[in-house]
Amino acid sequence: MSHAILDPRMLKIANEILEWARTFLMAENPEVKRPYSANQSVCPFVRESVETNSFYLAFQPCIGAEERQIRNILLEYIDEFRRQPPFDPHLQHKKCLLVVF
């Protein structure tokens, strides 16, 4: 997203989330049963977003926010997310934003 300063604790968390994305989101799961795709990973878009350096993380420290507040926070990220590459409409599915509360 826009320039952020991460302290060592946040860097550690970001690395843990990336590892979770690799070991869980990118992994095949026997409970996923997509009828029209051979890809049965938890999220079929995460691998490409990580591989193309467009797997974005945003940290939101508002613990205990109500659903309406969370919705508003998420909506605030839309414009910033659109300003991140890739920009080609055919590559938009290779872009991911994970907001960590």
One Martini backbone bead per residue (centre of mass of N, CA, C, O) as a GRO file, in nm:
protein
  101
    1MET     BB    1   0.103   0.031  -0.013
    2SER     BB    2   0.166   0.273   0.122
    3HIS     BB    3   0.396   0.395   0.295
    4ALA     BB    4   0.563   0.200   0.546
    5ILE     BB    5   0.635   0.146   0.888
    6LEU     BB    6   0.820  -0.127   1.019
    7ASP     BB    7   0.860  -0.312   1.274
    8PRO     BB    8   0.985  -0.604   1.383
    9ARG     BB    9   0.709  -0.720   1.467
   10MET     BB   10   0.564  -0.668   1.193
   11LEU     BB   11   0.760  -0.830   1.019
   12LYS     BB   12   0.706  -1.097   1.157
   13ILE     BB   13   0.406  -1.107   1.091
   14ALA     BB   14   0.432  -1.087   0.785
   15ASN     BB   15   0.594  -1.352   0.757
   16GLU     BB   16   0.377  -1.535   0.884
   17ILE     BB   17   0.159  -1.473   0.674
   18LEU     BB   18   0.314  -1.569   0.427
   19GLU     BB   19   0.346  -1.858   0.528
   20TRP     BB   20   0.042  -1.914   0.552
   21ALA     BB   21  -0.021  -1.870   0.256
   22ARG     BB   22   0.159  -2.102   0.157
   23THR     BB   23   0.047  -2.344   0.355
   24PHE     BB   24  -0.272  -2.277   0.301
   25LEU     BB   25  -0.382  -2.105   0.056
   26MET     BB   26  -0.195  -2.272  -0.162
   27ALA     BB   27  -0.314  -2.529  -0.074
   28GLU     BB   28  -0.434  -2.818  -0.098
   29ASN     BB   29  -0.788  -2.922  -0.051
   30PRO     BB   30  -1.021  -3.174   0.004
   31GLU     BB   31  -1.270  -2.965   0.060
   32VAL     BB   32  -1.219  -2.863  -0.215
   33LYS     BB   33  -1.482  -2.837  -0.491
   34ARG     BB   34  -1.409  -2.757  -0.795
   35PRO     BB   35  -1.569  -2.830  -1.093
   36TYR     BB   36  -1.384  -2.623  -1.309
   37SER     BB   37  -1.110  -2.711  -1.149
   38ALA     BB   38  -0.790  -2.826  -1.064
   39ASN     BB   39  -0.784  -2.611  -0.849
   40GLN     BB   40  -0.772  -2.690  -0.478
   41SER     BB   41  -0.711  -2.447  -0.343
   42VAL     BB   42  -0.811  -2.227  -0.123
   43CYS     BB   43  -0.657  -1.993  -0.305
   44PRO     BB   44  -0.601  -1.946  -0.648
   45PHE     BB   45  -0.463  -1.636  -0.628
   46VAL     BB   46  -0.213  -1.622  -0.435
   47ARG     BB   47   0.028  -1.733  -0.587
   48GLU     BB   48   0.040  -1.512  -0.807
   49SER     BB   49   0.064  -1.269  -0.614
   50VAL     BB   50   0.332  -1.355  -0.491
   51GLU     BB   51   0.498  -1.404  -0.760
   52THR     BB   52   0.418  -1.082  -0.851
   53ASN     BB   53   0.427  -0.884  -0.606
   54SER     BB   54   0.077  -0.866  -0.521
   55PHE     BB   55   0.086  -0.912  -0.197
   56TYR     BB   56  -0.101  -0.734   0.025
   57LEU     BB   57  -0.052  -0.554   0.335
   58ALA     BB   58  -0.264  -0.457   0.613
   59PHE     BB   59  -0.260  -0.275   0.918
   60GLN     BB   60  -0.517  -0.302   1.186
   61PRO     BB   61  -0.537  -0.192   1.533
   62CYS     BB   62  -0.868  -0.239   1.569
   63ILE     BB   63  -0.967  -0.375   1.836
   64GLY     BB   64  -1.315  -0.431   1.868
   65ALA     BB   65  -1.465  -0.369   1.628
   66GLU     BB   66  -1.726  -0.310   1.459
   67GLU     BB   67  -1.867  -0.401   1.172
   68ARG     BB   68  -1.900  -0.112   1.059
   69GLN     BB   69  -1.606  -0.028   1.103
   70ILE     BB   70  -1.475  -0.245   0.933
   71ARG     BB   71  -1.611  -0.173   0.669
   72ASN     BB   72  -1.494   0.117   0.652
   73ILE     BB   73  -1.200   0.037   0.652
   74LEU     BB   74  -1.208  -0.135   0.395
   75LEU     BB   75  -1.311   0.092   0.203
   76GLU     BB   76  -1.047   0.272   0.234
   77TYR     BB   77  -0.863   0.064   0.051
   78ILE     BB   78  -0.954   0.069  -0.245
   79ASP     BB   79  -0.794   0.300  -0.381
   80GLU     BB   80  -0.513   0.205  -0.300
   81PHE     BB   81  -0.531  -0.072  -0.437
   82ARG     BB   82  -0.572   0.041  -0.730
   83ARG     BB   83  -0.267   0.176  -0.721
   84GLN     BB   84  -0.171  -0.111  -0.758
   85PRO     BB   85  -0.006  -0.352  -0.881
   86PRO     BB   86  -0.157  -0.448  -1.136
   87PHE     BB   87  -0.330  -0.278  -1.419
   88ASP     BB   88  -0.412  -0.485  -1.595
   89PRO     BB   89  -0.718  -0.628  -1.639
   90HIS     BB   90  -0.591  -0.930  -1.688
   91LEU     BB   91  -0.424  -0.901  -1.386
   92GLN     BB   92  -0.608  -0.848  -1.134
   93HIS     BB   93  -0.612  -1.151  -1.015
   94LYS     BB   94  -0.294  -1.098  -0.908
   95LYS     BB   95  -0.432  -0.938  -0.673
   96CYS     BB   96  -0.378  -0.870  -0.314
   97LEU     BB   97  -0.565  -0.805  -0.003
   98LEU     BB   98  -0.459  -0.807   0.342
   99VAL     BB   99  -0.635  -0.744   0.632
  100VAL     BB  100  -0.499  -0.681   0.955
  101PHE     BB  101  -0.643  -0.698   1.293
   0.00000   0.00000   0.00000
